Coordinates of C-alpha atoms in Angstrom, one line a residue:
Chain W
M4 CA 0.0 0.0 0.0
P5 CA 1.5 3.3 -1.0
H6 CA 2.2 5.8 1.8
R7 CA -0.4 8.4 0.6
R8 CA -3.2 5.9 1.0
G9 CA -2.2 5.2 4.5
F10 CA -2.1 8.8 5.4
A11 CA -5.6 9.3 3.9
H12 CA -7.0 6.6 6.3
E13 CA -5.2 8.1 9.2
R14 CA -6.6 11.5 8.4
D15 CA -10.1 9.9 8.1
L16 CA -9.7 8.4 11.6
V17 CA -8.4 11.8 13.0
R18 CA -11.4 13.6 11.5
R19 CA -13.8 11.1 13.0
F20 CA -12.3 11.4 16.5
W21 CA -12.4 15.2 16.0
S22 CA -16.1 15.0 15.1
Y23 CA -16.7 13.1 18.3
G24 CA -15.2 16.0 20.4
F25 CA -11.7 14.5 20.8
A26 CA -8.4 16.2 20.2
A27 CA -6.5 14.0 17.7
V28 CA -3.3 14.0 15.7
R29 CA -1.8 11.7 13.1
A30 CA 1.8 10.8 13.0
P31 CA 4.2 12.5 10.7
A32 CA 5.9 10.6 7.9
S33 CA 8.4 8.3 9.6
G34 CA 11.8 9.7 8.5
S35 CA 15.1 8.1 8.9
K36 CA 16.0 10.7 11.5
V37 CA 13.4 9.7 14.0
K38 CA 14.6 6.1 14.7
R39 CA 14.7 6.7 18.5
V40 CA 11.1 7.9 18.8
V41 CA 8.4 5.9 17.1
Y42 CA 5.0 7.4 17.0
P43 CA 1.6 5.8 17.0
D44 CA -0.2 6.4 13.7
V45 CA -3.0 8.2 15.5
V46 CA -3.2 9.7 19.0
A47 CA -6.6 10.8 20.2
V48 CA -7.4 12.4 23.6
Y49 CA -10.6 13.3 25.3
K50 CA -10.3 15.1 28.7
G51 CA -7.0 13.4 29.6
R52 CA -8.1 9.9 28.3
V53 CA -5.6 8.9 25.7
I54 CA -5.9 6.4 22.8
A55 CA -2.8 5.4 20.9
A56 CA -3.5 3.5 17.7
E57 CA -1.7 1.7 14.9
V58 CA -3.7 1.9 11.7
K59 CA -4.3 -1.1 9.4
T60 CA -6.6 -1.3 6.4
I61 CA -8.2 -4.4 4.9
R62 CA -10.5 -4.8 1.9
K63 CA -12.1 -8.0 3.1
P64 CA -12.0 -10.1 6.2
R65 CA -8.6 -11.6 6.6
C66 CA -5.8 -12.0 9.2
V67 CA -4.0 -8.8 10.0
Y68 CA -0.3 -9.1 11.1
I69 CA 1.4 -6.4 13.2
D70 CA 5.1 -6.1 13.7
K71 CA 6.1 -7.0 17.3
N72 CA 8.4 -4.0 17.5
R73 CA 5.5 -1.6 16.5
V74 CA 3.3 -3.1 19.2
E75 CA 6.0 -2.7 21.8
K76 CA 6.4 1.0 20.8
L77 CA 2.7 1.5 21.0
R78 CA 2.5 -0.1 24.4
E79 CA 5.4 2.1 25.6
F80 CA 3.6 5.2 24.3
A81 CA 0.3 4.3 25.9
T82 CA 2.0 3.5 29.2
R83 CA 3.8 6.9 29.3
A84 CA 0.6 8.7 28.3
G85 CA -1.5 6.8 30.8
G86 CA -3.8 5.6 28.0
S87 CA -4.7 2.6 26.0
A88 CA -3.2 1.1 22.9
Y89 CA -5.2 -0.3 20.0
I90 CA -4.8 -1.6 16.5
A91 CA -7.4 0.3 14.5
V92 CA -8.5 -1.7 11.5
K93 CA -10.4 0.0 8.7
V94 CA -12.5 -2.1 6.4
V95 CA -12.1 -0.2 3.1
G96 CA -15.4 -0.1 1.3
T97 CA -17.6 -0.1 4.4
G98 CA -15.4 2.6 5.9
E99 CA -15.9 1.0 9.3
W100 CA -13.3 1.2 12.0
V101 CA -12.7 -1.7 14.4
F102 CA -10.4 -1.4 17.4
V103 CA -8.5 -4.3 18.9
P104 CA -6.7 -3.7 22.3
I105 CA -3.1 -4.8 22.0
E106 CA -3.6 -7.1 25.0
N107 CA -5.9 -9.2 22.8
L108 CA -3.4 -9.7 20.0
V109 CA -2.4 -13.3 19.1
D110 CA 1.3 -13.9 19.5
T111 CA 2.4 -16.0 16.5
G112 CA 6.1 -15.9 17.5
K113 CA 7.3 -13.7 14.7
S114 CA 4.5 -11.1 15.0
F115 CA 1.1 -10.4 16.4
K116 CA -2.0 -11.4 14.7
I117 CA -5.7 -10.3 14.5
T118 CA -8.0 -13.0 13.2
P119 CA -11.2 -12.3 11.2
E120 CA -13.2 -13.6 14.2
M121 CA -11.4 -11.0 16.5
L122 CA -12.3 -8.3 14.0
A123 CA -15.9 -9.4 14.0
Q124 CA -15.9 -9.0 17.8
G125 CA -13.8 -5.9 17.8
I126 CA -14.8 -2.6 19.2
K127 CA -16.5 -0.2 16.8
L128 CA -15.3 3.4 16.8
E129 CA -18.6 4.6 18.1
A130 CA -18.5 2.2 21.0
L131 CA -14.9 3.1 21.9
V132 CA -15.8 6.8 21.8
S133 CA -18.8 6.3 24.1
T134 CA -16.7 4.3 26.5
I135 CA -13.9 6.9 26.7
K136 CA -16.4 9.6 27.2
G137 CA -18.0 7.6 30.0
V138 CA -21.4 7.4 28.3
R139 CA -21.6 3.6 28.3
K140 CA -19.5 0.6 29.3
L141 CA -18.0 -1.6 26.5
T142 CA -19.8 -4.6 27.9
E143 CA -23.2 -2.8 27.6
F144 CA -22.3 -1.8 24.1
A145 CA -21.3 -5.3 23.0
R146 CA -24.6 -6.6 24.3
K147 CA -26.6 -3.9 22.5
D148 CA -24.7 -4.5 19.3
D149 CA -25.4 -8.2 19.5
S150 CA -29.1 -7.7 20.0
H151 CA -29.1 -5.4 17.0
E152 CA -27.5 -8.0 14.8
A153 CA -30.0 -10.6 16.0
T154 CA -33.0 -8.5 14.8
Chain O
M9 CA 12.9 29.8 8.4
P10 CA 12.7 26.7 6.1
H11 CA 10.4 23.9 7.0
R12 CA 13.2 21.4 7.7
R13 CA 14.7 23.6 10.4
G14 CA 11.3 23.9 12.1
F15 CA 10.9 20.1 12.1
A16 CA 14.4 19.7 13.6
H17 CA 13.4 21.9 16.6
E18 CA 10.1 20.1 17.0
R19 CA 11.9 16.8 17.0
D20 CA 14.3 18.2 19.6
L21 CA 11.4 19.1 21.9
V22 CA 9.8 15.7 21.4
R23 CA 13.0 13.9 22.3
R24 CA 13.4 16.0 25.4
F25 CA 9.9 15.3 26.6
W26 CA 10.5 11.6 25.8
S27 CA 13.7 11.7 27.9
Y28 CA 11.6 13.0 30.8
G29 CA 9.2 10.0 30.6
F30 CA 6.5 11.6 28.5
A31 CA 4.8 10.3 25.4
A32 CA 5.2 12.9 22.7
V33 CA 4.5 13.4 19.1
R34 CA 5.2 16.2 16.6
A35 CA 2.7 17.3 14.0
P36 CA 3.0 16.1 10.4
A37 CA 3.7 18.6 7.6
S38 CA 0.6 20.7 7.3
G39 CA -0.7 19.7 3.9
S40 CA -3.4 21.4 1.9
K41 CA -5.8 18.5 2.6
V42 CA -5.9 19.0 6.3
K43 CA -7.4 22.5 6.5
R44 CA -10.2 21.3 8.8
V45 CA -7.9 19.9 11.5
V46 CA -5.0 22.0 12.6
Y47 CA -2.5 20.2 14.9
P48 CA -0.3 21.7 17.6
D49 CA 3.4 21.4 16.6
V50 CA 4.1 19.1 19.6
V51 CA 1.8 17.2 21.8
A52 CA 3.2 15.7 25.0
V53 CA 1.4 13.5 27.5
Y54 CA 2.3 12.2 30.9
K55 CA -0.2 9.9 32.6
G56 CA -3.2 11.7 31.1
R57 CA -1.8 15.2 31.5
V58 CA -1.6 16.9 28.1
I59 CA 0.6 19.7 26.8
A60 CA -0.2 21.2 23.4
A61 CA 2.5 23.4 22.1
E62 CA 3.2 25.7 19.2
V63 CA 6.9 25.9 18.5
K64 CA 8.8 29.2 17.8
T65 CA 12.5 29.7 17.6
I66 CA 14.5 32.8 18.2
R67 CA 18.3 33.5 17.9
K68 CA 18.3 36.4 20.4
P69 CA 15.8 38.0 22.8
R70 CA 13.1 39.7 20.7
C71 CA 9.3 39.9 20.5
V72 CA 7.6 36.7 19.2
Y73 CA 4.3 37.0 17.3
I74 CA 1.8 34.2 17.0
D75 CA -1.0 34.1 14.5
K76 CA -4.4 34.5 16.3
N77 CA -5.9 31.6 14.4
R78 CA -3.1 29.3 15.5
V79 CA -3.6 30.2 19.1
E80 CA -7.4 29.6 18.8
K81 CA -6.7 26.1 17.3
L82 CA -4.2 25.4 20.0
R83 CA -6.8 26.4 22.7
E84 CA -9.4 24.2 21.1
F85 CA -7.1 21.3 21.0
A86 CA -6.1 21.7 24.6
T87 CA -9.7 22.1 25.7
R88 CA -10.7 18.9 24.0
A89 CA -7.7 17.1 25.4
G90 CA -8.3 18.4 28.8
G91 CA -4.8 19.8 28.8
S92 CA -2.8 23.1 28.7
A93 CA -1.7 25.1 25.7
Y94 CA 1.7 26.8 25.5
I95 CA 3.9 28.6 23.0
A96 CA 7.2 26.8 23.3
V97 CA 10.1 29.2 22.4
K98 CA 13.5 27.8 21.7
V99 CA 16.5 30.0 22.0
V100 CA 18.7 28.6 19.3
G101 CA 22.3 28.6 20.5
T102 CA 21.6 28.0 24.2
G103 CA 19.1 25.3 23.1
E104 CA 16.9 26.3 26.0
W105 CA 13.1 25.9 25.8
V106 CA 10.8 28.4 27.5
F107 CA 7.1 27.9 27.8
V108 CA 4.5 30.7 27.8
P109 CA 0.9 29.7 28.6
I110 CA -1.4 31.0 25.9
E111 CA -3.5 32.8 28.6
N112 CA -0.5 35.1 29.2
L113 CA -0.1 36.2 25.5
V114 CA -0.4 39.9 24.8
D115 CA -3.2 40.7 22.3
T116 CA -1.9 43.2 19.8
G117 CA -5.1 43.3 17.9
K118 CA -3.7 41.6 14.8
S119 CA -1.9 38.8 16.6
F120 CA -0.6 37.6 19.9
K121 CA 2.8 38.7 21.2
I122 CA 5.4 37.4 23.6
T123 CA 7.8 40.1 24.9
P124 CA 11.4 39.5 25.8
E125 CA 10.5 40.2 29.4
M126 CA 7.8 37.5 29.3
L127 CA 10.4 35.1 27.9
A128 CA 12.8 35.9 30.7
Q129 CA 10.1 35.0 33.1
G130 CA 8.8 32.0 31.1
I131 CA 8.6 28.5 32.3
K132 CA 11.7 26.4 31.6
L133 CA 11.1 22.9 30.2
E134 CA 12.4 21.3 33.3
A135 CA 10.1 23.3 35.5
L136 CA 7.1 22.5 33.3
V137 CA 8.0 18.8 33.4
S138 CA 8.3 18.8 37.2
T139 CA 5.0 20.5 37.5
I140 CA 3.2 18.1 35.2
K141 CA 4.7 15.2 37.0
G142 CA 3.6 16.7 40.2
V143 CA 7.0 16.9 41.7
R144 CA 6.9 20.7 42.4
K145 CA 4.6 23.5 41.9
L146 CA 5.4 26.2 39.3
T147 CA 5.4 28.9 42.1
E148 CA 8.1 27.0 44.0
F149 CA 10.1 26.5 40.9
A150 CA 9.9 30.2 40.0
R151 CA 11.1 31.1 43.5
K152 CA 14.0 28.7 43.4
D153 CA 15.0 29.9 39.9
D154 CA 14.9 33.5 41.2
S155 CA 17.2 32.7 44.1
H156 CA 19.6 30.9 41.8
E157 CA 19.8 33.9 39.6
A158 CA 20.4 36.1 42.6
T159 CA 23.4 34.1 43.8

């Protein structure tokens, strides 16, 4: 995937967070000079509650692999910021964003993996936002989403 | 000042925040596509406490002018993030960073201004970091700095 496409998706996520009342930034192009500091692709903050996200895009349900080093950097960032780290997966076409906490990633040895099943059960952007804003708990949201799908 | 130089200073500030235990990011190049969202030059977070900063560099003491629109965007970002907004002024040569809260800026009508006197009394990076981390209050720091200068 060319870099420009990646940036477009990151910008899309930043805009969405912004529309929900968050402050959000996307990372700059990763130049050779910034080896020591690795940024998350997107950082979103609402009243001191921080989300650090690595962005991945898929066109259809499939396994998503994330570099172990990237996950460690994301974890480090979130720990310092006092926030939470997620892999934000965009399903291109539907335009839907699904968030998987890094704690849930599957360790394959070489890298971390998200299965299509995990994506299906992942946290939708709207649910994540509501949780961060303290409107609803994730568990409530999951239940409500389930019942919706059943109808 | 060419863009590359500005980025170098922003990177310097990010590295320093990082060395103090903060999570920090610098803004990406401001492209024409991101008119709707204007990022701070640097965002630093420590355990949910957020600093949004616009970066300025000077070579010797002088007045620093900041675009009103930029200050408003910075204020908006800090409000959403539940943090504080500063103009971070680097004195090139000494390499020292001084922080001026946007509330303290002088309104000249056309723009906002920082006078050399304000810079002399500004918050040093180390003092800001200690305050955010809850080690010392800014007032204590100011007093200690004053006594240092007097000796």
